[in-house]
Amino acid sequence: MSVTTVSGPVAGASRRTRLVEVVVPVYNEERVLAASVRRLHAYLSGDFPYGFRVTIADNASTDGTWTVALRLARELPGVRAVHLDQKGRGRALRRVWEASDADVVGYMDVDLSTDLDAFLPLVAPLMTGHSDLAIGTRLSPWSNVVRGPKREVVSRSYNLLLRSLMGARFSDAQCGFKAARTEVVQALLPAVQDEAWFFDTELLLLAEQHGLRIHEVPVDWVDDPDSRVDIVRTAVDDLKGMWRVARGSLTAPAAPPSRTSVRTQIPVFAVVGAISTVAHLVLFWMLRSLLPPVAANAIALFVTAVANTAANRRFTFGVRGRAGALRHHLGGLVAFVAGLALTSGGLAALPAGASRAAELAAVIVANGLATLLRFLLLRSWVFAPRKDSR
């Protein structure tokens, strides 16, 4: 992969000895790039007490973004432009951070949805050595956030999954406003696999696993109504990333999981079930605009049930190879029918004309009961050890 860099002098280097490098990752952001970088540069050139470098990291834009970035690098001291020929926000951050000579590296979204007044409180604990990483959080009681209900639900649900299933202690993995001590992040980067949107979350999870200190700063944040982020695709990619990290941590021991140990099975089943549940709800929500609620639920549950059985077979109950696979999937379909009866019954019990939110709530409650029933059926019947025939 080729990387092109156009650099200018470091702003403030003659009067300040410590350096912060701020990365602005961009992909087809010609419309907002110039105004945002000029606003950021004006803020850093004012009362910010450290030397700074702003790096525009263009990851394979196909519009005029790179031309704008080159112009800004020529015009503004302390601004440089880096071009990568492959997409991926995580890839762009990795390439800049791993080569940085700054004391602290960070990044912020190009739309500058986060109020810049939070940037100094973000990097100050890193400069003093108080913390290793720092993140902006929109989920603090002291944060002031303006955004639509869809993004609010997706964000809170995602972070709830991280805390309940992955054991995360940080509150907001997705806020595009983060920083870290350079030596710390450069030590962590080789272990981070994601190159796209899950990059942040994986880095934070890895930091917590190593006992590093993560500082959180409440932020004022205003949603960009013209954001081009594909919420559904990003959510799916994040769920895949969660599954990969969870699978790695839960299957790390050399010995295979015991097929008879509930203590071993429940955590793995919970991760598989949570990802399946979210996938089920996303599919139901999308299909509901095309189909009646019961039909949308049946299709969504069937699709996720097949994948759920395969995942539980491999990871929860430690069954490998093709032997018995057909029987296991047929048993999984029986569990699917039981779950379908519960969730369809919950929908049928709603009064006529119930809202879409009420339908979703009914599916969530019934799906929780179906999940418990599914575990009991899988453990006691579908994947129960069978005596060898003589």
mmCIF file of C-alpha atoms in Angstrom:
data_model
loop_
_atom_site.group_PDB
_atom_site.id
_atom_site.type_symbol
_atom_site.label_atom_id
_atom_site.label_comp_id
_atom_site.label_asym_id
_atom_site.label_seq_id
_atom_site.Cartn_x
_atom_site.Cartn_y
_atom_site.Cartn_z
ATOM 1 C CA MET A 1 0.000 0.000 0.000
ATOM 2 C CA SER A 2 1.393 3.406 -0.968
ATOM 3 C CA VAL A 3 1.344 6.406 1.366
ATOM 4 C CA THR A 4 1.904 9.976 0.153
ATOM 5 C CA THR A 5 2.767 12.697 2.665
ATOM 6 C CA VAL A 6 2.941 16.460 2.246
ATOM 7 C CA SER A 7 4.211 18.242 5.363
ATOM 8 C CA GLY A 8 4.565 21.731 6.684
ATOM 9 C CA PRO A 9 6.418 23.019 9.783
ATOM 10 C CA VAL A 10 5.151 22.127 13.243
ATOM 11 C CA ALA A 11 3.092 25.025 14.575
ATOM 12 C CA GLY A 12 4.338 26.527 17.797
ATOM 13 C CA ALA A 13 7.530 24.441 17.852
ATOM 14 C CA SER A 14 9.741 27.454 18.469
ATOM 15 C CA ARG A 15 7.989 28.402 21.695
ATOM 16 C CA ARG A 16 6.654 25.065 22.912
ATOM 17 C CA THR A 17 8.538 21.867 23.551
ATOM 18 C CA ARG A 18 5.753 19.266 23.715
ATOM 19 C CA LEU A 19 3.859 18.137 20.650
ATOM 20 C CA VAL A 20 0.321 16.910 20.006
ATOM 21 C CA GLU A 21 -0.544 15.367 16.636
ATOM 22 C CA VAL A 22 -4.227 15.558 15.706
ATOM 23 C CA VAL A 23 -5.356 13.274 12.896
ATOM 24 C CA VAL A 24 -8.437 14.120 10.853
ATOM 25 C CA PRO A 25 -9.331 10.934 8.913
ATOM 26 C CA VAL A 26 -11.340 11.693 5.779
ATOM 27 C CA TYR A 27 -13.023 9.855 2.943
ATOM 28 C CA ASN A 28 -14.846 11.931 0.307
ATOM 29 C CA GLU A 29 -15.226 14.951 2.605
ATOM 30 C CA GLU A 30 -14.500 17.714 0.094
ATOM 31 C CA ARG A 31 -17.599 19.621 1.184
ATOM 32 C CA VAL A 32 -16.555 20.211 4.813
ATOM 33 C CA LEU A 33 -12.804 19.608 4.964
ATOM 34 C CA ALA A 34 -11.502 23.151 4.417
ATOM 35 C CA ALA A 35 -13.867 24.844 6.877
ATOM 36 C CA SER A 36 -13.292 22.224 9.568
ATOM 37 C CA VAL A 37 -9.492 22.218 9.330
ATOM 38 C CA ARG A 38 -9.331 26.023 9.339
ATOM 39 C CA ARG A 39 -11.541 26.099 12.436
ATOM 40 C CA LEU A 40 -9.397 23.468 14.158
ATOM 41 C CA HIS A 41 -6.195 25.272 13.196
ATOM 42 C CA ALA A 42 -7.518 28.576 14.557
ATOM 43 C CA TYR A 43 -8.378 26.922 17.863
ATOM 44 C CA LEU A 44 -4.953 25.268 18.222
ATOM 45 C CA SER A 45 -3.133 28.452 17.190
ATOM 46 C CA GLY A 46 -4.871 30.396 19.952
ATOM 47 C CA ASP A 47 -4.474 29.522 23.606
ATOM 48 C CA PHE A 48 -3.584 25.851 23.219
ATOM 49 C CA PRO A 49 -0.466 25.415 25.394
ATOM 50 C CA TYR A 50 1.355 22.783 23.323
ATOM 51 C CA GLY A 51 2.924 22.543 19.910
ATOM 52 C CA PHE A 52 0.653 20.885 17.408
ATOM 53 C CA ARG A 53 0.509 19.151 14.064
ATOM 54 C CA VAL A 54 -2.755 18.557 12.191
ATOM 55 C CA THR A 55 -2.597 15.574 9.834
ATOM 56 C CA ILE A 56 -5.325 15.159 7.244
ATOM 57 C CA ALA A 57 -5.393 11.409 6.570
ATOM 58 C CA ASP A 58 -7.171 10.869 3.264
ATOM 59 C CA ASN A 59 -7.978 7.184 2.891
ATOM 60 C CA ALA A 60 -8.630 6.604 -0.806
ATOM 61 C CA SER A 61 -11.087 9.448 -1.462
ATOM 62 C CA THR A 62 -12.543 9.550 -4.957
ATOM 63 C CA ASP A 63 -13.711 13.184 -4.982
ATOM 64 C CA GLY A 64 -11.689 16.381 -4.551
ATOM 65 C CA THR A 65 -10.724 15.728 -0.920
ATOM 66 C CA TRP A 66 -7.028 15.152 -1.643
ATOM 67 C CA THR A 67 -6.773 18.375 -3.651
ATOM 68 C CA VAL A 68 -8.302 20.337 -0.761
ATOM 69 C CA ALA A 69 -5.965 18.606 1.698
ATOM 70 C CA LEU A 70 -2.902 19.552 -0.361
ATOM 71 C CA ARG A 71 -4.022 23.178 -0.512
ATOM 72 C CA LEU A 72 -4.530 23.311 3.271
ATOM 73 C CA ALA A 73 -1.086 21.748 3.874
ATOM 74 C CA ARG A 74 0.512 24.474 1.738
ATOM 75 C CA GLU A 75 -1.418 27.347 3.284
ATOM 76 C CA LEU A 76 -1.548 26.542 7.022
ATOM 77 C CA PRO A 77 1.562 26.086 9.203
ATOM 78 C CA GLY A 78 1.400 22.886 11.191
ATOM 79 C CA VAL A 79 -0.938 21.143 8.738
ATOM 80 C CA ARG A 80 0.154 18.196 6.612
ATOM 81 C CA ALA A 81 -1.669 15.785 4.302
ATOM 82 C CA VAL A 82 -1.271 12.031 4.080
ATOM 83 C CA HIS A 83 -2.880 9.985 1.297
ATOM 84 C CA LEU A 84 -3.503 6.237 1.493
ATOM 85 C CA ASP A 85 -4.696 4.225 -1.478
ATOM 86 C CA GLN A 86 -6.954 1.993 0.640
ATOM 87 C CA LYS A 87 -10.093 2.839 2.600
ATOM 88 C CA GLY A 88 -10.476 2.465 6.350
ATOM 89 C CA ARG A 89 -10.517 4.962 9.191
ATOM 90 C CA GLY A 90 -8.597 2.562 11.421
ATOM 91 C CA ARG A 91 -6.044 2.006 8.668
ATOM 92 C CA ALA A 92 -5.500 5.760 8.322
ATOM 93 C CA LEU A 93 -5.080 6.259 12.073
ATOM 94 C CA ARG A 94 -2.696 3.328 12.319
ATOM 95 C CA ARG A 95 -0.432 4.598 9.535
ATOM 96 C CA VAL A 96 -0.115 8.063 11.062
ATOM 97 C CA TRP A 97 0.114 7.058 14.713
ATOM 98 C CA GLU A 98 2.685 4.306 14.286
ATOM 99 C CA ALA A 99 5.102 6.774 12.621
ATOM 100 C CA SER A 100 4.382 9.788 14.832
ATOM 101 C CA ASP A 101 7.109 11.540 16.845
ATOM 102 C CA ALA A 102 4.608 13.531 18.925
ATOM 103 C CA ASP A 103 4.171 13.136 22.690
ATOM 104 C CA VAL A 104 0.421 12.638 22.284
ATOM 105 C CA VAL A 105 -1.594 11.507 19.270
ATOM 106 C CA GLY A 106 -5.323 11.897 18.818
ATOM 107 C CA TYR A 107 -8.045 12.222 16.264
ATOM 108 C CA MET A 108 -11.392 13.862 15.716
ATOM 109 C CA ASP A 109 -14.119 13.475 13.132
ATOM 110 C CA VAL A 110 -13.936 15.912 10.245
ATOM 111 C CA ASP A 111 -17.412 17.334 10.920
ATOM 112 C CA LEU A 112 -16.158 18.588 14.330
ATOM 113 C CA SER A 113 -19.393 17.490 15.986
ATOM 114 C CA THR A 114 -17.577 17.646 19.338
ATOM 115 C CA ASP A 115 -17.015 21.104 20.815
ATOM 116 C CA LEU A 116 -13.301 21.913 20.565
ATOM 117 C CA ASP A 117 -13.257 23.342 24.098
ATOM 118 C CA ALA A 118 -13.040 19.729 25.282
ATOM 119 C CA PHE A 119 -9.749 19.082 23.485
ATOM 120 C CA LEU A 120 -7.386 20.538 26.091
ATOM 121 C CA PRO A 121 -9.111 18.602 28.940
ATOM 122 C CA LEU A 122 -8.722 15.539 26.714
ATOM 123 C CA VAL A 123 -4.943 15.779 26.228
ATOM 124 C CA ALA A 124 -3.862 17.427 29.498
ATOM 125 C CA PRO A 125 -4.023 14.208 31.625
ATOM 126 C CA LEU A 126 -1.916 12.474 28.974
ATOM 127 C CA MET A 127 0.751 15.169 29.032
ATOM 128 C CA THR A 128 1.010 14.984 32.831
ATOM 129 C CA GLY A 129 1.157 11.177 32.839
ATOM 130 C CA HIS A 130 -2.088 10.920 34.799
ATOM 131 C CA SER A 131 -3.680 8.702 32.107
ATOM 132 C CA ASP A 132 -2.652 6.576 29.152
ATOM 133 C CA LEU A 133 -5.617 7.137 26.847
ATOM 134 C CA ALA A 134 -8.461 9.665 26.827
ATOM 135 C CA ILE A 135 -11.865 9.609 25.181
ATOM 136 C CA GLY A 136 -14.739 12.011 24.794
ATOM 137 C CA THR A 137 -18.037 10.641 26.080
ATOM 138 C CA ARG A 138 -21.518 11.649 25.017
ATOM 139 C CA LEU A 139 -23.121 9.386 27.616
ATOM 140 C CA SER A 140 -22.074 11.275 30.744
ATOM 141 C CA PRO A 141 -24.762 13.133 32.719
ATOM 142 C CA TRP A 142 -22.619 16.245 32.197
ATOM 143 C CA SER A 143 -22.533 15.890 28.404
ATOM 144 C CA ASN A 144 -24.778 18.022 26.205
ATOM 145 C CA VAL A 145 -25.777 16.013 23.153
ATOM 146 C CA VAL A 146 -28.085 16.833 20.245
ATOM 147 C CA ARG A 147 -28.854 13.905 17.957
ATOM 148 C CA GLY A 148 -31.748 11.914 16.531
ATOM 149 C CA PRO A 149 -33.427 8.988 18.308
ATOM 150 C CA LYS A 150 -32.075 6.352 15.885
ATOM 151 C CA ARG A 151 -28.441 7.254 16.559
ATOM 152 C CA GLU A 152 -29.152 7.560 20.275
ATOM 153 C CA VAL A 153 -30.618 4.042 20.467
ATOM 154 C CA VAL A 154 -27.856 2.491 18.343
ATOM 155 C CA SER A 155 -25.089 4.164 20.367
ATOM 156 C CA ARG A 156 -26.491 3.295 23.773
ATOM 157 C CA SER A 157 -27.264 -0.283 22.731
ATOM 158 C CA TYR A 158 -23.760 -0.810 21.376
ATOM 159 C CA ASN A 159 -22.062 0.549 24.475
ATOM 160 C CA LEU A 160 -24.405 -1.471 26.700
ATOM 161 C CA LEU A 161 -23.315 -4.629 24.876
ATOM 162 C CA LEU A 162 -19.672 -3.705 25.363
ATOM 163 C CA ARG A 163 -20.123 -3.201 29.092
ATOM 164 C CA SER A 164 -22.366 -6.182 29.790
ATOM 165 C CA LEU A 165 -20.754 -8.773 27.524
ATOM 166 C CA MET A 166 -17.177 -7.598 27.013
ATOM 167 C CA GLY A 167 -16.666 -6.207 30.513
ATOM 168 C CA ALA A 168 -15.755 -2.751 29.183
ATOM 169 C CA ARG A 169 -15.549 -0.004 31.810
ATOM 170 C CA PHE A 170 -15.400 2.969 29.420
ATOM 171 C CA SER A 171 -18.744 4.542 28.594
ATOM 172 C CA ASP A 172 -18.582 5.638 24.933
ATOM 173 C CA ALA A 173 -16.507 3.686 22.428
ATOM 174 C CA GLN A 174 -17.794 5.421 19.313
ATOM 175 C CA CYS A 175 -17.282 9.119 19.987
ATOM 176 C CA GLY A 176 -14.880 10.417 17.337
ATOM 177 C CA PHE A 177 -12.785 12.379 19.810
ATOM 178 C CA LYS A 178 -9.874 10.425 21.314
ATOM 179 C CA ALA A 179 -6.214 10.759 22.263
ATOM 180 C CA ALA A 180 -3.415 8.668 23.739
ATOM 181 C CA ARG A 181 0.204 8.866 24.796
ATOM 182 C CA THR A 182 2.147 7.970 21.667
ATOM 183 C CA GLU A 183 4.389 5.394 23.291
ATOM 184 C CA VAL A 184 1.324 3.617 24.664
ATOM 185 C CA VAL A 185 -0.651 3.531 21.433
ATOM 186 C CA GLN A 186 2.388 2.428 19.418
ATOM 187 C CA ALA A 187 2.826 -0.518 21.782
ATOM 188 C CA LEU A 188 -0.830 -1.530 21.371
ATOM 189 C CA LEU A 189 -1.183 -1.101 17.590
ATOM 190 C CA PRO A 190 0.449 -4.404 16.530
ATOM 191 C CA ALA A 191 -2.274 -6.310 18.410
ATOM 192 C CA VAL A 192 -5.175 -4.338 16.882
ATOM 193 C CA GLN A 193 -6.561 -6.159 13.844
ATOM 194 C CA ASP A 194 -9.418 -3.952 12.666
ATOM 195 C CA GLU A 195 -8.750 -1.332 9.992
ATOM 196 C CA ALA A 196 -12.169 0.330 9.911
ATOM 197 C CA TRP A 197 -14.811 1.508 12.412
ATOM 198 C CA PHE A 198 -14.156 -1.097 15.135
ATOM 199 C CA PHE A 199 -10.532 0.089 15.412
ATOM 200 C CA ASP A 200 -11.326 2.449 18.333
ATOM 201 C CA THR A 201 -13.236 -0.151 20.319
ATOM 202 C CA GLU A 202 -10.600 -2.829 19.851
ATOM 203 C CA LEU A 203 -7.854 -0.435 20.928
ATOM 204 C CA LEU A 204 -9.772 0.512 24.089
ATOM 205 C CA LEU A 205 -10.593 -3.105 24.975
ATOM 206 C CA LEU A 206 -6.950 -4.023 24.527
ATOM 207 C CA ALA A 207 -5.862 -1.103 26.708
ATOM 208 C CA GLU A 208 -8.171 -2.230 29.507
ATOM 209 C CA GLN A 209 -6.897 -5.787 29.242
ATOM 210 C CA HIS A 210 -3.409 -4.423 29.905
ATOM 211 C CA GLY A 211 -4.553 -2.382 32.900
ATOM 212 C CA LEU A 212 -4.016 1.000 31.240
ATOM 213 C CA ARG A 213 -5.820 4.066 32.522
ATOM 214 C CA ILE A 214 -8.529 5.588 30.295
ATOM 215 C CA HIS A 215 -9.618 9.137 31.086
ATOM 216 C CA GLU A 216 -13.117 10.249 30.030
ATOM 217 C CA VAL A 217 -14.159 13.803 29.213
ATOM 218 C CA PRO A 218 -17.852 14.787 28.965
ATOM 219 C CA VAL A 219 -18.392 16.612 25.679
ATOM 220 C CA ASP A 220 -20.900 18.866 23.993
ATOM 221 C CA TRP A 221 -21.829 17.118 20.763
ATOM 222 C CA VAL A 222 -24.154 18.033 17.900
ATOM 223 C CA ASP A 223 -25.058 15.414 15.310
ATOM 224 C CA ASP A 224 -24.204 16.209 11.698
ATOM 225 C CA PRO A 225 -27.561 15.776 9.882
ATOM 226 C CA ASP A 226 -25.688 15.272 6.608
ATOM 227 C CA SER A 227 -23.399 12.546 7.943
ATOM 228 C CA ARG A 228 -22.600 9.861 5.377
ATOM 229 C CA VAL A 229 -21.955 7.120 7.914
ATOM 230 C CA ASP A 230 -23.989 4.007 7.101
ATOM 231 C CA ILE A 231 -25.430 3.221 10.541
ATOM 232 C CA VAL A 232 -26.590 -0.313 9.745
ATOM 233 C CA ARG A 233 -23.361 -1.324 8.009
ATOM 234 C CA THR A 234 -21.250 0.195 10.784
ATOM 235 C CA ALA A 235 -23.322 -1.616 13.433
ATOM 236 C CA VAL A 236 -22.876 -4.936 11.624
ATOM 237 C CA ASP A 237 -19.123 -4.375 11.299
ATOM 238 C CA ASP A 238 -18.905 -3.500 14.993
ATOM 239 C CA LEU A 239 -20.812 -6.656 15.947
ATOM 240 C CA LYS A 240 -18.418 -8.710 13.823
ATOM 241 C CA GLY A 241 -15.523 -7.069 15.609
ATOM 242 C CA MET A 242 -17.055 -7.798 19.007
ATOM 243 C CA TRP A 243 -17.549 -11.411 18.020
ATOM 244 C CA ARG A 244 -13.929 -11.730 16.870
ATOM 245 C CA VAL A 245 -12.532 -10.241 20.077
ATOM 246 C CA ALA A 246 -14.903 -12.243 22.264
ATOM 247 C CA ARG A 247 -14.092 -15.450 20.409
ATOM 248 C CA GLY A 248 -10.396 -14.831 20.834
ATOM 249 C CA SER A 249 -10.677 -14.209 24.570
ATOM 250 C CA LEU A 250 -13.120 -17.024 25.241
ATOM 251 C CA THR A 251 -11.280 -19.658 23.231
ATOM 252 C CA ALA A 252 -7.795 -18.642 24.295
ATOM 253 C CA PRO A 253 -7.186 -21.592 26.699
ATOM 254 C CA ALA A 254 -5.421 -24.507 25.068
ATOM 255 C CA ALA A 255 -7.964 -27.025 26.314
ATOM 256 C CA PRO A 256 -11.231 -27.070 24.357
ATOM 257 C CA PRO A 257 -14.357 -25.920 26.200
ATOM 258 C CA SER A 258 -16.027 -28.644 28.236
ATOM 259 C CA ARG A 259 -19.308 -29.752 26.790
ATOM 260 C CA THR A 260 -20.660 -30.449 30.277
ATOM 261 C CA SER A 261 -19.481 -27.345 32.136
ATOM 262 C CA VAL A 262 -22.232 -24.754 32.512
ATOM 263 C CA ARG A 263 -19.707 -22.274 33.869
ATOM 264 C CA THR A 264 -17.780 -22.495 30.608
ATOM 265 C CA GLN A 265 -20.806 -22.567 28.335
ATOM 266 C CA ILE A 266 -22.878 -19.680 29.687
ATOM 267 C CA PRO A 267 -20.442 -16.809 28.907
ATOM 268 C CA VAL A 268 -19.881 -18.057 25.356
ATOM 269 C CA PHE A 269 -23.595 -18.663 24.832
ATOM 270 C CA ALA A 270 -24.301 -15.158 26.132
ATOM 271 C CA VAL A 271 -21.964 -13.565 23.580
ATOM 272 C CA VAL A 272 -23.402 -15.650 20.731
ATOM 273 C CA GLY A 273 -26.936 -14.933 21.928
ATOM 274 C CA ALA A 274 -26.363 -11.193 22.258
ATOM 275 C CA ILE A 275 -24.973 -10.876 18.749
ATOM 276 C CA SER A 276 -27.802 -13.050 17.405
ATOM 277 C CA THR A 277 -30.387 -10.971 19.245
ATOM 278 C CA VAL A 278 -29.071 -7.700 17.834
ATOM 279 C CA ALA A 279 -28.932 -9.208 14.341
ATOM 280 C CA HIS A 280 -32.498 -10.478 14.781
ATOM 281 C CA LEU A 281 -33.777 -7.067 15.872
ATOM 282 C CA VAL A 282 -31.976 -5.263 13.041
ATOM 283 C CA LEU A 283 -33.416 -7.685 10.475
ATOM 284 C CA PHE A 284 -36.890 -7.402 12.018
ATOM 285 C CA TRP A 285 -36.701 -3.595 11.944
ATOM 286 C CA MET A 286 -35.685 -3.561 8.278
ATOM 287 C CA LEU A 287 -38.197 -6.224 7.167
ATOM 288 C CA ARG A 288 -41.054 -4.633 9.124
ATOM 289 C CA SER A 289 -41.361 -1.855 6.541
ATOM 290 C CA LEU A 290 -42.046 -4.502 3.883
ATOM 291 C CA LEU A 291 -43.924 -7.241 5.763
ATOM 292 C CA PRO A 292 -46.473 -7.700 8.554
ATOM 293 C CA PRO A 293 -44.883 -8.018 12.033
ATOM 294 C CA VAL A 294 -45.340 -11.790 12.411
ATOM 295 C CA ALA A 295 -43.855 -12.524 8.952
ATOM 296 C CA ALA A 296 -40.952 -10.110 9.482
ATOM 297 C CA ASN A 297 -40.220 -11.726 12.840
ATOM 298 C CA ALA A 298 -40.356 -15.267 11.412
ATOM 299 C CA ILE A 299 -37.880 -14.525 8.616
ATOM 300 C CA ALA A 300 -35.493 -12.599 10.888
ATOM 301 C CA LEU A 301 -35.578 -15.319 13.535
ATOM 302 C CA PHE A 302 -35.026 -18.126 11.020
ATOM 303 C CA VAL A 303 -31.968 -16.472 9.467
ATOM 304 C CA THR A 304 -30.335 -15.754 12.814
ATOM 305 C CA ALA A 305 -31.306 -19.172 14.250
ATOM 306 C CA VAL A 306 -29.302 -21.049 11.605
ATOM 307 C CA ALA A 307 -26.200 -18.940 12.266
ATOM 308 C CA ASN A 308 -26.794 -19.160 16.021
ATOM 309 C CA THR A 309 -26.886 -22.967 15.972
ATOM 310 C CA ALA A 310 -23.637 -23.143 13.982
ATOM 311 C CA ALA A 311 -21.901 -20.715 16.330
ATOM 312 C CA ASN A 312 -23.101 -22.464 19.484
ATOM 313 C CA ARG A 313 -22.129 -25.832 18.052
ATOM 314 C CA ARG A 314 -18.567 -24.669 17.489
ATOM 315 C CA PHE A 315 -17.894 -22.320 20.373
ATOM 316 C CA THR A 316 -20.362 -22.997 23.199
ATOM 317 C CA PHE A 317 -20.479 -26.793 23.107
ATOM 318 C CA GLY A 318 -17.094 -27.479 21.517
ATOM 319 C CA VAL A 319 -18.393 -29.700 18.719
ATOM 320 C CA ARG A 320 -16.187 -29.742 15.626
ATOM 321 C CA GLY A 321 -16.277 -31.584 12.323
ATOM 322 C CA ARG A 322 -19.241 -32.632 10.224
ATOM 323 C CA ALA A 323 -20.312 -35.604 12.317
ATOM 324 C CA GLY A 324 -23.830 -35.030 13.640
ATOM 325 C CA ALA A 325 -24.074 -31.574 12.022
ATOM 326 C CA LEU A 326 -27.388 -32.304 10.302
ATOM 327 C CA ARG A 327 -28.939 -33.626 13.504
ATOM 328 C CA HIS A 328 -27.684 -30.599 15.421
ATOM 329 C CA HIS A 329 -29.180 -28.174 12.917
ATOM 330 C CA LEU A 330 -32.486 -30.016 12.898
ATOM 331 C CA GLY A 331 -32.527 -29.808 16.697
ATOM 332 C CA GLY A 332 -31.664 -26.132 16.411
ATOM 333 C CA LEU A 333 -34.685 -25.652 14.154
ATOM 334 C CA VAL A 334 -36.887 -27.200 16.836
ATOM 335 C CA ALA A 335 -35.502 -24.653 19.266
ATOM 336 C CA PHE A 336 -36.175 -22.036 16.567
ATOM 337 C CA VAL A 337 -39.841 -23.077 16.373
ATOM 338 C CA ALA A 338 -40.132 -22.767 20.146
ATOM 339 C CA GLY A 339 -38.601 -19.289 19.999
ATOM 340 C CA LEU A 340 -40.848 -18.342 17.093
ATOM 341 C CA ALA A 341 -43.909 -19.403 19.096
ATOM 342 C CA LEU A 342 -42.846 -17.197 22.024
ATOM 343 C CA THR A 343 -42.017 -14.109 19.954
ATOM 344 C CA SER A 344 -45.036 -14.479 17.650
ATOM 345 C CA GLY A 345 -47.239 -14.930 20.706
ATOM 346 C CA GLY A 346 -45.838 -11.724 22.161
ATOM 347 C CA LEU A 347 -46.647 -9.844 18.970
ATOM 348 C CA ALA A 348 -50.119 -11.382 18.726
ATOM 349 C CA ALA A 349 -50.868 -10.276 22.278
ATOM 350 C CA LEU A 350 -50.396 -6.613 21.356
ATOM 351 C CA PRO A 351 -53.525 -4.555 20.735
ATOM 352 C CA ALA A 352 -54.393 -3.686 17.142
ATOM 353 C CA GLY A 353 -52.569 -0.601 15.882
ATOM 354 C CA ALA A 354 -49.692 -0.900 18.357
ATOM 355 C CA SER A 355 -46.694 1.287 17.536
ATOM 356 C CA ARG A 356 -43.496 -0.019 15.952
ATOM 357 C CA ALA A 357 -41.700 0.679 19.255
ATOM 358 C CA ALA A 358 -44.226 -1.464 21.135
ATOM 359 C CA GLU A 359 -43.741 -4.277 18.623
ATOM 360 C CA LEU A 360 -39.957 -4.066 19.074
ATOM 361 C CA ALA A 361 -40.309 -4.104 22.867
ATOM 362 C CA ALA A 362 -42.535 -7.198 22.693
ATOM 363 C CA VAL A 363 -39.976 -8.943 20.484
ATOM 364 C CA ILE A 364 -37.159 -8.056 22.911
ATOM 365 C CA VAL A 365 -38.991 -9.469 25.966
ATOM 366 C CA ALA A 366 -40.142 -12.607 24.178
ATOM 367 C CA ASN A 367 -36.715 -13.108 22.651
ATOM 368 C CA GLY A 368 -35.172 -13.060 26.122
ATOM 369 C CA LEU A 369 -37.450 -15.914 27.199
ATOM 370 C CA ALA A 370 -36.782 -17.724 23.921
ATOM 371 C CA THR A 371 -33.035 -17.429 24.509
ATOM 372 C CA LEU A 372 -33.301 -19.095 27.917
ATOM 373 C CA LEU A 373 -35.457 -21.879 26.453
ATOM 374 C CA ARG A 374 -33.007 -22.267 23.566
ATOM 375 C CA PHE A 375 -30.044 -22.754 25.909
ATOM 376 C CA LEU A 376 -31.890 -25.419 27.896
ATOM 377 C CA LEU A 377 -32.886 -27.287 24.726
ATOM 378 C CA LEU A 378 -29.416 -27.083 23.181
ATOM 379 C CA ARG A 379 -27.669 -28.209 26.342
ATOM 380 C CA SER A 380 -30.019 -30.935 27.503
ATOM 381 C CA TRP A 381 -31.062 -32.331 24.119
ATOM 382 C CA VAL A 382 -29.391 -31.082 20.915
ATOM 383 C CA PHE A 383 -25.768 -31.162 22.107
ATOM 384 C CA ALA A 384 -26.136 -33.563 25.021
ATOM 385 C CA PRO A 385 -23.319 -36.194 24.913
ATOM 386 C CA ARG A 386 -24.577 -39.497 23.535
ATOM 387 C CA LYS A 387 -23.296 -42.880 24.565
ATOM 388 C CA ASP A 388 -21.271 -44.657 21.945
ATOM 389 C CA SER A 389 -23.141 -47.556 20.414
ATOM 390 C CA ARG A 390 -21.501 -50.934 20.651
#
